Coordinates of C-alpha atoms and ligand atoms in Angstrom, one line a residue:
X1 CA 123.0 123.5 -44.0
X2 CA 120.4 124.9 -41.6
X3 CA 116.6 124.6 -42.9
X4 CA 116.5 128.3 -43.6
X5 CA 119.1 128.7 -46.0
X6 CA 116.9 125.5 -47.8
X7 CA 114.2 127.5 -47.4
X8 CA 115.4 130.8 -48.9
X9 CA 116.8 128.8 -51.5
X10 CA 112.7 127.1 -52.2
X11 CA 111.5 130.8 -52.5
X12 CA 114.1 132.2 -54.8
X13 CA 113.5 129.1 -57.5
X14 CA 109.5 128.4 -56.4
X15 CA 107.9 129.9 -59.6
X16 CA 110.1 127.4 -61.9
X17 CA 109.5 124.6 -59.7
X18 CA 106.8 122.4 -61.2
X19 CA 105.8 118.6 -60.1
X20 CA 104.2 117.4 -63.3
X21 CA 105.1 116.3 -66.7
X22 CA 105.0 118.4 -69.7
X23 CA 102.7 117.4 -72.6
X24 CA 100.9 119.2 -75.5
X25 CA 101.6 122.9 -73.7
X26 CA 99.9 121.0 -70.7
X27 CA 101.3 119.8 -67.3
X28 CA 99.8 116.3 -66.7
X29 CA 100.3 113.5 -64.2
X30 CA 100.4 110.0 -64.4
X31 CA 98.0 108.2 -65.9
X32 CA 97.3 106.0 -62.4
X33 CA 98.3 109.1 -60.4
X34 CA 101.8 107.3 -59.3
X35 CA 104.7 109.8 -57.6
X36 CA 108.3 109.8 -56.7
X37 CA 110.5 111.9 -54.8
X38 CA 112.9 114.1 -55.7
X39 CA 115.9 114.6 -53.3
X40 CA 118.6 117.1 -52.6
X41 CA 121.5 115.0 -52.0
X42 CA 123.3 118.0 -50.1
X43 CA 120.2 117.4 -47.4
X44 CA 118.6 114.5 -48.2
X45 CA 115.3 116.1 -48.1
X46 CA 112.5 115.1 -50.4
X47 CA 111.7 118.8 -52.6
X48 CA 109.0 117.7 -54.8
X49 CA 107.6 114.8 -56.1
X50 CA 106.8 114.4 -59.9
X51 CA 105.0 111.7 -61.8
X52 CA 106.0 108.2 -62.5
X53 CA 105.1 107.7 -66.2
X54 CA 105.1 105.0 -68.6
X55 CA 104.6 104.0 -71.9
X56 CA 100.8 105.2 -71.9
X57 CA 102.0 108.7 -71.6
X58 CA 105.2 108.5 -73.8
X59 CA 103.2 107.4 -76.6
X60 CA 100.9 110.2 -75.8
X61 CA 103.8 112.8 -75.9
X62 CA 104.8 111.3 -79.5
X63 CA 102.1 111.5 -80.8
X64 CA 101.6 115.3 -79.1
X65 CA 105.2 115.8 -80.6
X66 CA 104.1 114.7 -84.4
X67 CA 101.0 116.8 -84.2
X68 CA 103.2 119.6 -83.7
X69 CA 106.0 118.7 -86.2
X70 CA 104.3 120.5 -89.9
X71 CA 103.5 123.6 -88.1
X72 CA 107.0 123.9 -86.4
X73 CA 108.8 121.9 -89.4
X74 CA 107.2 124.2 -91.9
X75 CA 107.6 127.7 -90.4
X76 CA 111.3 129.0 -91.2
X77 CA 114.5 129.1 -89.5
X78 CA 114.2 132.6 -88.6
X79 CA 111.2 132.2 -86.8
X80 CA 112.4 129.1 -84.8
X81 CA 115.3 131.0 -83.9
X82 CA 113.2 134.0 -82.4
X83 CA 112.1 131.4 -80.3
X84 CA 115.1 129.6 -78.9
X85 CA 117.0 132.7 -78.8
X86 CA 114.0 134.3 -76.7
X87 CA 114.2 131.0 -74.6
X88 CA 118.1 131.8 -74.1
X89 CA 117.6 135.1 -73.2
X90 CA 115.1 134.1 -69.9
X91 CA 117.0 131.5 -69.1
X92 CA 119.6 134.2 -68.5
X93 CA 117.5 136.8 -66.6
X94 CA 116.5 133.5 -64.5
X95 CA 119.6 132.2 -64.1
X96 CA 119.9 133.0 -60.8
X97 CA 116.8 130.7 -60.0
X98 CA 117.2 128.0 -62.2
X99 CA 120.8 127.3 -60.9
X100 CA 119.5 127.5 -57.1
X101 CA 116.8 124.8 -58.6
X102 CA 120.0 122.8 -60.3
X103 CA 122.2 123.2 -57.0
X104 CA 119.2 121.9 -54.6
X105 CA 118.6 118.5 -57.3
X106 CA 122.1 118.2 -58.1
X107 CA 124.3 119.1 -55.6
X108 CA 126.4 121.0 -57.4
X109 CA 128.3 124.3 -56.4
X110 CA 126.2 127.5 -56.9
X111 CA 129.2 128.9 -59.2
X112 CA 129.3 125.4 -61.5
X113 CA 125.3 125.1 -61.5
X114 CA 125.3 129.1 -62.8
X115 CA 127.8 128.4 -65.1
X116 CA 125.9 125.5 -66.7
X117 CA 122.8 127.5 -66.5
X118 CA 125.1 129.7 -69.0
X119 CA 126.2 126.8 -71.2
X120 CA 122.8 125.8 -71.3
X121 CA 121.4 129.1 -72.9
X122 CA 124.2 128.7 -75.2
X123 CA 123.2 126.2 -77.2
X124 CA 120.2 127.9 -77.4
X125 CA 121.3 130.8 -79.1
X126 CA 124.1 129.0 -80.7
X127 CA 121.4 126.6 -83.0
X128 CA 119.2 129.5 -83.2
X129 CA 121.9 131.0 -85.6
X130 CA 123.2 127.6 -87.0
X131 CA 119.2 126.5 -88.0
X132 CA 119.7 129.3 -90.8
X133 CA 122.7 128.2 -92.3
X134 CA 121.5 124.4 -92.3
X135 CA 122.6 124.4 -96.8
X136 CA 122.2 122.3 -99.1
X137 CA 124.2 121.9 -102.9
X138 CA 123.9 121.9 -106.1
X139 CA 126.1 119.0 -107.8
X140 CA 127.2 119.7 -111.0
X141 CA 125.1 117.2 -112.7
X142 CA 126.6 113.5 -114.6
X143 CA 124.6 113.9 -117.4
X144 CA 123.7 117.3 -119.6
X145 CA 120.3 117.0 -119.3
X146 CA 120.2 116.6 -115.5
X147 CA 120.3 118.8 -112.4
X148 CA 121.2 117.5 -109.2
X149 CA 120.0 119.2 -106.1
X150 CA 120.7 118.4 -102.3
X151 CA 118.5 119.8 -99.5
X152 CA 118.4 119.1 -95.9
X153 CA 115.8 118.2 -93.7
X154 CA 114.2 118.0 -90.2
X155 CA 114.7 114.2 -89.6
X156 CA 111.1 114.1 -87.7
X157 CA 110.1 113.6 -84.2
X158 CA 112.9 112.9 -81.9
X159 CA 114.1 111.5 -78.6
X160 CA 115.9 112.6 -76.2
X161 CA 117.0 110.9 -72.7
X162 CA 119.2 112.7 -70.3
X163 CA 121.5 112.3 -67.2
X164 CA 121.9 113.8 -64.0
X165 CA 125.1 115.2 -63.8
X166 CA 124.6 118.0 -66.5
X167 CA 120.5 118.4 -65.8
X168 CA 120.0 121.7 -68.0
X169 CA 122.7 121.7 -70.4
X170 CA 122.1 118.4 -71.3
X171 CA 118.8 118.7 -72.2
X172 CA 119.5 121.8 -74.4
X173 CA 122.3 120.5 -76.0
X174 CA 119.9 117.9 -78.0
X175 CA 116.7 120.1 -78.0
X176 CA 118.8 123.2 -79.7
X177 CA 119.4 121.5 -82.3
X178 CA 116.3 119.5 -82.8
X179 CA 114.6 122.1 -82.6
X180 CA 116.4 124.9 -85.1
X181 CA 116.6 122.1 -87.6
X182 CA 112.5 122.5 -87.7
X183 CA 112.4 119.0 -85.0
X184 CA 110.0 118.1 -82.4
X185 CA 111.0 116.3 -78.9
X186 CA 110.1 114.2 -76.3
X187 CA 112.8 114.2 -73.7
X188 CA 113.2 111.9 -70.5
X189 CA 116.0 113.4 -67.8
X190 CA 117.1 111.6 -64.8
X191 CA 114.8 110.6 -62.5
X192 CA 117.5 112.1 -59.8
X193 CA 117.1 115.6 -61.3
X194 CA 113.7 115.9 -63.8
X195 CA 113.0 119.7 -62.4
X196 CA 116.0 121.3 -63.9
X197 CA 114.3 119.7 -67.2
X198 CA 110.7 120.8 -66.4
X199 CA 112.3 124.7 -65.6
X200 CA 113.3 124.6 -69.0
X201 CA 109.4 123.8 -69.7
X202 CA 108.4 126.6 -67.5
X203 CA 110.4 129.3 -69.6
X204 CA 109.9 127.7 -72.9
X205 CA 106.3 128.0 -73.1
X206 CA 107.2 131.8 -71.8
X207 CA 109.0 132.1 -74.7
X208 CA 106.3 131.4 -77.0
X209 CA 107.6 127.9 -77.9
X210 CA 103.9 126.3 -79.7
X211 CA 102.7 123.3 -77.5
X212 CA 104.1 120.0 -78.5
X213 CA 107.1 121.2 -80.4
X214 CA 108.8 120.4 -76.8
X215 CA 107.6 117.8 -73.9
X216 CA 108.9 116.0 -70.5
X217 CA 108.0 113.0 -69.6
X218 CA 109.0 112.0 -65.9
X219 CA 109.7 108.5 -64.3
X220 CA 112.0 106.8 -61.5
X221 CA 114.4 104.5 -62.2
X222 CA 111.9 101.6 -62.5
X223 CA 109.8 103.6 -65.7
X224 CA 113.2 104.3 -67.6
X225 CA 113.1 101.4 -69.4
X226 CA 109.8 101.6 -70.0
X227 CA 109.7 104.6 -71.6
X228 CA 112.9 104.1 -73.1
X229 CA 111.6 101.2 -74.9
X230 CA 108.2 103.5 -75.9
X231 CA 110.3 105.9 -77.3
X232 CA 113.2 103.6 -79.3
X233 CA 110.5 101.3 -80.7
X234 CA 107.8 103.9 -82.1
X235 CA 108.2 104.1 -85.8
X236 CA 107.1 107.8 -85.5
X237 CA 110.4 108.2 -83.7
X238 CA 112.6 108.7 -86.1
X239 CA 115.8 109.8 -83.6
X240 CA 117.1 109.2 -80.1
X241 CA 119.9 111.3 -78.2
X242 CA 121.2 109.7 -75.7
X243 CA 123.8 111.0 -72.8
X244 CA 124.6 108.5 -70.0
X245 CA 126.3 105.0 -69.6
X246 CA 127.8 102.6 -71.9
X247 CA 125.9 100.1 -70.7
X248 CA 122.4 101.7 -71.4
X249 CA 123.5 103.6 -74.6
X250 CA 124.2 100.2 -75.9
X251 CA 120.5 98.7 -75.0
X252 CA 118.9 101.3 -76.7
X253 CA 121.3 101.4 -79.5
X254 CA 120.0 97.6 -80.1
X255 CA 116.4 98.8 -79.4
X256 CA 116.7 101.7 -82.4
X257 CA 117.5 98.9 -84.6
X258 CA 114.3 97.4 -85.6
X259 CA 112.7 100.8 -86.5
X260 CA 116.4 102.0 -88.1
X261 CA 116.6 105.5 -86.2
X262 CA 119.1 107.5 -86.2
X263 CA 121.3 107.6 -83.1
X264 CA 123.8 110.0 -81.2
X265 CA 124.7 108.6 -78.4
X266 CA 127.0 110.6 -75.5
X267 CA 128.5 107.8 -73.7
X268 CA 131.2 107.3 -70.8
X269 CA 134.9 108.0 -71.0
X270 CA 137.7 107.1 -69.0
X271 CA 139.7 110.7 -69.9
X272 CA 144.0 110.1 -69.6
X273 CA 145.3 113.5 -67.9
X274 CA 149.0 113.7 -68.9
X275 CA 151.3 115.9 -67.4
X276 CA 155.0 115.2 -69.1
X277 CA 158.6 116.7 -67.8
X278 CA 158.2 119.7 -70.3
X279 CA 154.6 120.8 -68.7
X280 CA 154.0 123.8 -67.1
X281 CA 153.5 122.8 -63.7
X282 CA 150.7 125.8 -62.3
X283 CA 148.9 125.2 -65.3
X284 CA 148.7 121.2 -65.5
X285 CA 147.9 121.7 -62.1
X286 CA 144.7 124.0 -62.1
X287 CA 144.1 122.0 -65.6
X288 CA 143.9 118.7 -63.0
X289 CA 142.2 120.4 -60.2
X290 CA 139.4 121.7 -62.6
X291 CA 139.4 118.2 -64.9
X292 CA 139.2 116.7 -61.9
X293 CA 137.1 117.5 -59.3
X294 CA 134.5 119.7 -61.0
X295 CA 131.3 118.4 -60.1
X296 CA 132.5 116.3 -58.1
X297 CA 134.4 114.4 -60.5
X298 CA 131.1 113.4 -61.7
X299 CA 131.4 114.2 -65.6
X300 CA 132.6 112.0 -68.8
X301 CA 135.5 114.0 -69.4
X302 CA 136.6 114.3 -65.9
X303 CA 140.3 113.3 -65.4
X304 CA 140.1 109.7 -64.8
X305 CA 143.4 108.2 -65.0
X306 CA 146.5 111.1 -64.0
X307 CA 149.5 109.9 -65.7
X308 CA 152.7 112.1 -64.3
X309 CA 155.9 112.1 -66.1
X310 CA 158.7 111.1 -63.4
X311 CA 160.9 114.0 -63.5
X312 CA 157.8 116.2 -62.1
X313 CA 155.7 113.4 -60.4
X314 CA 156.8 114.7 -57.5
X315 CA 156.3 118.3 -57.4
X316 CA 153.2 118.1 -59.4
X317 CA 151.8 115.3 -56.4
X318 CA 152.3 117.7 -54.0
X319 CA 151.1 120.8 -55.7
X320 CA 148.0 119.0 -56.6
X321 CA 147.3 117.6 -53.1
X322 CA 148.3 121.0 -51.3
X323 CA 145.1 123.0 -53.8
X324 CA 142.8 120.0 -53.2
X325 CA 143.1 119.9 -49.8
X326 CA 141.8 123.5 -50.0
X327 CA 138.6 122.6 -51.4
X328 CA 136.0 123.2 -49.1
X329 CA 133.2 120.2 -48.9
X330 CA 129.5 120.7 -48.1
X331 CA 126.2 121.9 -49.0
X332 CA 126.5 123.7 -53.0
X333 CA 124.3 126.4 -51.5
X334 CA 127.3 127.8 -49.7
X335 CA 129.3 130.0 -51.8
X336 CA 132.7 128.8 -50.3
X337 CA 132.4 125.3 -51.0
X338 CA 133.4 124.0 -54.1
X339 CA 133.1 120.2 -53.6
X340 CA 129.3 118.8 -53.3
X341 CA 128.0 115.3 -52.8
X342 CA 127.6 112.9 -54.6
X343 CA 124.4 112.0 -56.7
X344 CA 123.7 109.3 -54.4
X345 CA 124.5 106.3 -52.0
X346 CA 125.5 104.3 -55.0
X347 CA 128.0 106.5 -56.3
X348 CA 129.5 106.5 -53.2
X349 CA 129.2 103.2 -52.7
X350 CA 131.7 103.0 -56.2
X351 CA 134.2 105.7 -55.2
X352 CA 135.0 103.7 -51.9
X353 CA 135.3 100.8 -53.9
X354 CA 137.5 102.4 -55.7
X355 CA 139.8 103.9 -53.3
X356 CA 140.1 100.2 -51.4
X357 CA 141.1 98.1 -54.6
X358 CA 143.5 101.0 -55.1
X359 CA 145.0 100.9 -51.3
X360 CA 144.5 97.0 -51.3
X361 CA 146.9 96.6 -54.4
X362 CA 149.8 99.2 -53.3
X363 CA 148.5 102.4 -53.5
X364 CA 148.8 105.5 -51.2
X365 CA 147.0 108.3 -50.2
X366 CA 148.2 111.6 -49.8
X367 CA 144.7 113.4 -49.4
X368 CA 141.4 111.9 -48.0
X369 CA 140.6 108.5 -49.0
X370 CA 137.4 108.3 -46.9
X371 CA 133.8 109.9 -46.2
X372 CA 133.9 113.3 -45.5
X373 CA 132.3 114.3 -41.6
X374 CA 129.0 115.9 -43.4
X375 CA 128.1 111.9 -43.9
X376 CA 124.8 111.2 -46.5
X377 CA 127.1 110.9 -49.8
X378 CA 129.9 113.4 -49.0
X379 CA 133.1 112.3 -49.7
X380 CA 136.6 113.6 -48.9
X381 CA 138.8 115.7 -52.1
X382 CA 141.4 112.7 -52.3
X383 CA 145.2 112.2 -53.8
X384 CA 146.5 108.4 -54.4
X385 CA 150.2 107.7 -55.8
X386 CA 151.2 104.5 -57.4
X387 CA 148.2 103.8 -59.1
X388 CA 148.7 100.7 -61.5
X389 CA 146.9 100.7 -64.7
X390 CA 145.1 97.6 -63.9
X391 CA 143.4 98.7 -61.0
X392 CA 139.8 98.9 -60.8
X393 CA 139.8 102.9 -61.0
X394 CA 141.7 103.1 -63.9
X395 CA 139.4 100.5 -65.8
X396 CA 136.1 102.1 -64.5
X397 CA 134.9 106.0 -64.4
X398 CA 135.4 106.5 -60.8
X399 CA 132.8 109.8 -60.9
X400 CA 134.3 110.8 -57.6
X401 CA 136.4 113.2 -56.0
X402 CA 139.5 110.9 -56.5
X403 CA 142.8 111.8 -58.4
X404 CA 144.9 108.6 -58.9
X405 CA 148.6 109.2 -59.8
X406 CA 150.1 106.7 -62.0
X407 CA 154.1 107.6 -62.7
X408 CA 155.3 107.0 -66.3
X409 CA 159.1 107.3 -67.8
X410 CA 158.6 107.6 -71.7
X411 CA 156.1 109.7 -74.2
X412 CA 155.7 105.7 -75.8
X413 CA 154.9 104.6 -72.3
X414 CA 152.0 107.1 -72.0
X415 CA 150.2 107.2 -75.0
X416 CA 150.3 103.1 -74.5
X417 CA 148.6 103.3 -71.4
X418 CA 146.2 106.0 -72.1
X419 CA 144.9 104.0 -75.2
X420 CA 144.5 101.2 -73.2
X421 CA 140.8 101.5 -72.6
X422 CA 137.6 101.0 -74.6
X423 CA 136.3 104.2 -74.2
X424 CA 137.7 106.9 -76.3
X425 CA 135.9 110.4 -75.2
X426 CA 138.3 112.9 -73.7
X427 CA 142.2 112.9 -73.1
X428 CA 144.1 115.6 -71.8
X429 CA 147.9 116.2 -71.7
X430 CA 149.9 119.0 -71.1
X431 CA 153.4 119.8 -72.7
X432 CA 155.3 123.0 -74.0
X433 CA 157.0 121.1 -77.2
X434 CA 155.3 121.8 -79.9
X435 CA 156.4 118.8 -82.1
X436 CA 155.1 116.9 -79.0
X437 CA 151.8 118.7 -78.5
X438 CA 150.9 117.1 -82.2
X439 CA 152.3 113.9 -82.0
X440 CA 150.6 112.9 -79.2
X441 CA 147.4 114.8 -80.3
X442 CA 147.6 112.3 -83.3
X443 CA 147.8 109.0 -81.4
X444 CA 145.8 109.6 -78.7
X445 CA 142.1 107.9 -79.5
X446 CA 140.0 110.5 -78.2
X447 CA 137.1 112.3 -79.9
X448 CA 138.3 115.2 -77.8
X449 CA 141.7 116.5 -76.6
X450 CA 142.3 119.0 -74.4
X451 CA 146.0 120.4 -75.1
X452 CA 147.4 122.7 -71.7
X453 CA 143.9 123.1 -70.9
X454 CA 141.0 120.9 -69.0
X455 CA 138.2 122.5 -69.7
X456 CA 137.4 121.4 -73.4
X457 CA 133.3 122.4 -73.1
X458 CA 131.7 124.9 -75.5
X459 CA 128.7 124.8 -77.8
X460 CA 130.9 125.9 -80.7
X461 CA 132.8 122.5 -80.7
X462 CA 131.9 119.0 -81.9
X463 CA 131.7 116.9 -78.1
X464 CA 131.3 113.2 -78.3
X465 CA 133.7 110.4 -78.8
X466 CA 135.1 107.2 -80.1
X467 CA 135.3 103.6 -79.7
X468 CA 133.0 102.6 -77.1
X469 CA 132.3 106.2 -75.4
X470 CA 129.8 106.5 -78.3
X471 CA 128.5 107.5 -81.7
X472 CA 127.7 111.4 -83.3
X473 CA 128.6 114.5 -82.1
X474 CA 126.4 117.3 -80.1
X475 CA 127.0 121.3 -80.3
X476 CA 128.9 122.9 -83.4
X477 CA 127.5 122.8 -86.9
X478 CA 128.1 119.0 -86.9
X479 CA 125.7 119.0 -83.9
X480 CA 123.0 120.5 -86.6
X481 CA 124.0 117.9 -89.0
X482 CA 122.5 115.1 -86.3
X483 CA 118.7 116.3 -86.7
X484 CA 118.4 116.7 -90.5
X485 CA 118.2 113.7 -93.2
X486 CA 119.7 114.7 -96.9
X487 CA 117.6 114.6 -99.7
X488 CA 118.9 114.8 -103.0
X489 CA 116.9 115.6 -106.2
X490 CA 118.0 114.3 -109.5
X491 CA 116.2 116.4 -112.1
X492 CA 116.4 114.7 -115.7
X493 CA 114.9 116.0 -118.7
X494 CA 116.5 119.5 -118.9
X495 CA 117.2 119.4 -122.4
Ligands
LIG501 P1 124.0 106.8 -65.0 O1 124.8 105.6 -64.6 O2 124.9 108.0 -65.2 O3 122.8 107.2 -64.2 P2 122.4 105.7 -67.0 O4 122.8 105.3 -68.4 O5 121.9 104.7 -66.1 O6 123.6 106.5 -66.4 O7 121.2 106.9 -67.1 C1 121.2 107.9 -68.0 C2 119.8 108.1 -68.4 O8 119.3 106.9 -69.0 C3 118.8 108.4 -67.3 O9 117.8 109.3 -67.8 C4 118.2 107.1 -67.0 O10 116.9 107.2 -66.4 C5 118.1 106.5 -68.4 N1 117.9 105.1 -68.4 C6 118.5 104.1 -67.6 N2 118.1 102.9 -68.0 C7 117.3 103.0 -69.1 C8 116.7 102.2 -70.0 N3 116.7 100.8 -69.8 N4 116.0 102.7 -71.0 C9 115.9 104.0 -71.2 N5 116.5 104.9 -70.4 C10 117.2 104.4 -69.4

């Protein structure tokens, strides 16, 4: 995309755009000064740098964070809500900016990056409401002379560390609730896409959010663990939520140990997209184009593994390659592309990867398969039949433009194969039996199931998932449950 369009785009999000950290109500560098650049992947143009920070200044923003914890802790729900519903509110009236700021880190189309800026706010508003109803009980008591009480608290100062593929909504999906629940935060995002995070900053403090109640702390990928292990091994930290890989969720699960923290942790899926004979087929299809290559493919409930029933493999194939093909590649900024690039050269590096142990063992595609013309980290909307189950893109979260078709002959057959996995997030599947659309909602090992839909996100609904994609659960009242300890009260003597 020519320079000017960039540029337009740098004026209409400029007064959110902000290269430091965000401590105390303050925006401060790096202790030694250090910088890294943040990149727009559609360009790959430097935009900003921010500040490469370390343990130094994460223990500084803890201990900003439990300054701040009796004075926000102490006030009541209704006030915080003000607040974050206030917060919600500007975010909206700036949506237009912030998602401009979101497309230009991320990549992501202008349509997807408003819509998140929309999800976003909603957990804002959404916890601002929940924070009041945050009840206790009152047990009816073992003993005559007793009373027995049950309250719930703010669990303390907490954590939160972020990814780059959702760089607002992520972040407000743990600080929402945090923060209604009368907690304080420290929050690390991506290094790919920290200025979506500091935004947030930006229209927080307009909101009249107290200093310390909510800071940013920015590094590269060399501070993460750094900070990560500041903020997992600080006794004042008393909970971490995490959203990103397996592999790192696990790490920092074993780091929480010593200091016994609580722990949600959002972790990575390998989603089953089931279409059987009984499916409608323009729904299962716009299901799998959406579950599919929305952002990219880049999400944890994106359609990893297509499973097609064989009496509409066919037709469903060909439908499904005829929209993709359709999908216009390039720069997010553009309002008729809906395919971006990817986050980076490594990602890429995995989808082709992919896509060759797929073609090497017997697989064929009908769409793409290869870079796209644009180059940097483009890559082509692409459509493989006979995918085997073993193959390296079924095992792995591909986080690419790639729909891999594997064919299937029985319901048994399908539910076996989707199970077969160690992650347990999302799985989809579309049928119009109803005896069917239970039954294999039952078995499937999911912490979410999408049933004739693929879009399963909302802040009203528990997200998060089983087995090895990960512990707790983020939006909906049990989202409000993660950031508040129970206390019960036995009082004796009531005679
Ligand atoms: P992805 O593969 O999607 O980038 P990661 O799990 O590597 O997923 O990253 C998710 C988040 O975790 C990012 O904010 C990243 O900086 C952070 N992260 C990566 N490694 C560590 C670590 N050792 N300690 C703490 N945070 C980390």
């Amino acid at each position: 995309m020519a320079d000017e369009a960039a540029f337009a785009a740098q004026r209409v999000f400029e007064p959110y755009l902000r290269d430091r950290g965000f401590v105390n109500g303050r925006w401060i560098e790096a202790q030694d000064g250090r910088r890294f650049e943040v990149t727009d992947p559609s360009s790959g143009r430097a935009i900003v740098s921010v500040p490469r920070m370390g343990a130094a200044e994460t223990r500084a923003a803890i201990a900003a964070a439990e300054a701040a914890l009796p004075g926000w802790r102490d006030s009541t729900a209704g006030a915080r809500a003000k607040v974050l519903k206030r917060w919600a509110a500007l975010m909206m009236e700036r949506q237009e900016a912030l998602a401009t700021l979101l497309t230009t880190e991320q990549g992501k189309p202008m349509a997807e990056s408003r819509a998140e800026i929309a999800y976003a706010a909603s957990f804002l508003e959404w916890f601002a409401e929940e924070g009041k109803r945050a009840y206790g009980d009152v047990i009816p008591p073992h003993r005559a002379d007793n009373r027995i009480v049950v309250t719930k608290e703010a669990i303390g100062v907490c954590a939160g560390i972020t990814p780059w593929n959702f760089p607002c909504a992520m972040v407000t999906r743990k600080a929402a609730p945090a923060l209604a629940a009368g907690c304080t935060m420290v929050l690390k995002p991506a290094e790919q896409t920290p200025l979506s995070a500091l935004a947030l900053c930006v229209i927080a403090e307009e909101a009249g959010l107290p200093p310390g109640v909510f800071n940013v702390i920015t590094g590269d990928g060399e501070d993460a663990p750094l900070i990560g292990k500041e903020l997992t091994s600080n006794p004042v930290v008393r909970k971490l939520g995490f959203t990103g890989s397996t592999e790192i969720g696990k790490l920092l699960m074993a780091q929480c140990a010593p200091t016994m923290k609580r722990i949600s942790l959002e972790l990575g899926g390998n989603a089953p997209f089931i279409v059987f004979d009984d499916a409608d087929l323009d729904e299962a299809v716009a299901g799998a184009l959406l579950c599919k290559y929305r952002n990219t493919g880049q999400t944890c409930i994106s359609a990893n593994r297509i499973l097609v029933q064989s009496g509409i493999h066919d037709a469903f194939v060909e439908r499904l390659a005829a929209a993709a093909g359709q999908l216009k590649v390039g720069n997010g900024l553009d309002p008729a592309v809906s395919i971006g690039p990817l986050i980076e050269p490594a990602g890429l590096a995995k989808v082709e990867r992919h896509v060759a142990n797929a073609i090497d063992n017997g697989a064929r595609p009908v769409l793409g398969g290869k870079r796209h013309e644009l180059g940097l980290t483009f890559f082509q909307p692409t459509v493989l039949v006979g995918v085997d189950p073993k193959m390296a893109m079924c095992c792995e979260e591909t986080f690419g433009p790639v729909a891999g078709i594997t064919s299937f002959a029985t319901e048994d057959e399908a539910i076996a194969i989707a199970n077969d996995t160690p992650y347990g997030l999302a799985s989809y599947f579309y049928t119009r039996d109803l005896a069917r659309s239970w039954r294999v909602g039952d078995k499937l090992q999911a912490g979410i199931i999408g049933i004739n839909t693929g879009f399963i996100s909302t802040e009203i609904a528990p997200f998060g998932g089983i087995k090895e994609s990960g512990i707790g659960r983020e939006g909906s009242r049990y989202g409000l449950d993660e950031f508040l300890a129970i206390k019960y009260r036995c009082i004796g003597g009531i005679a």
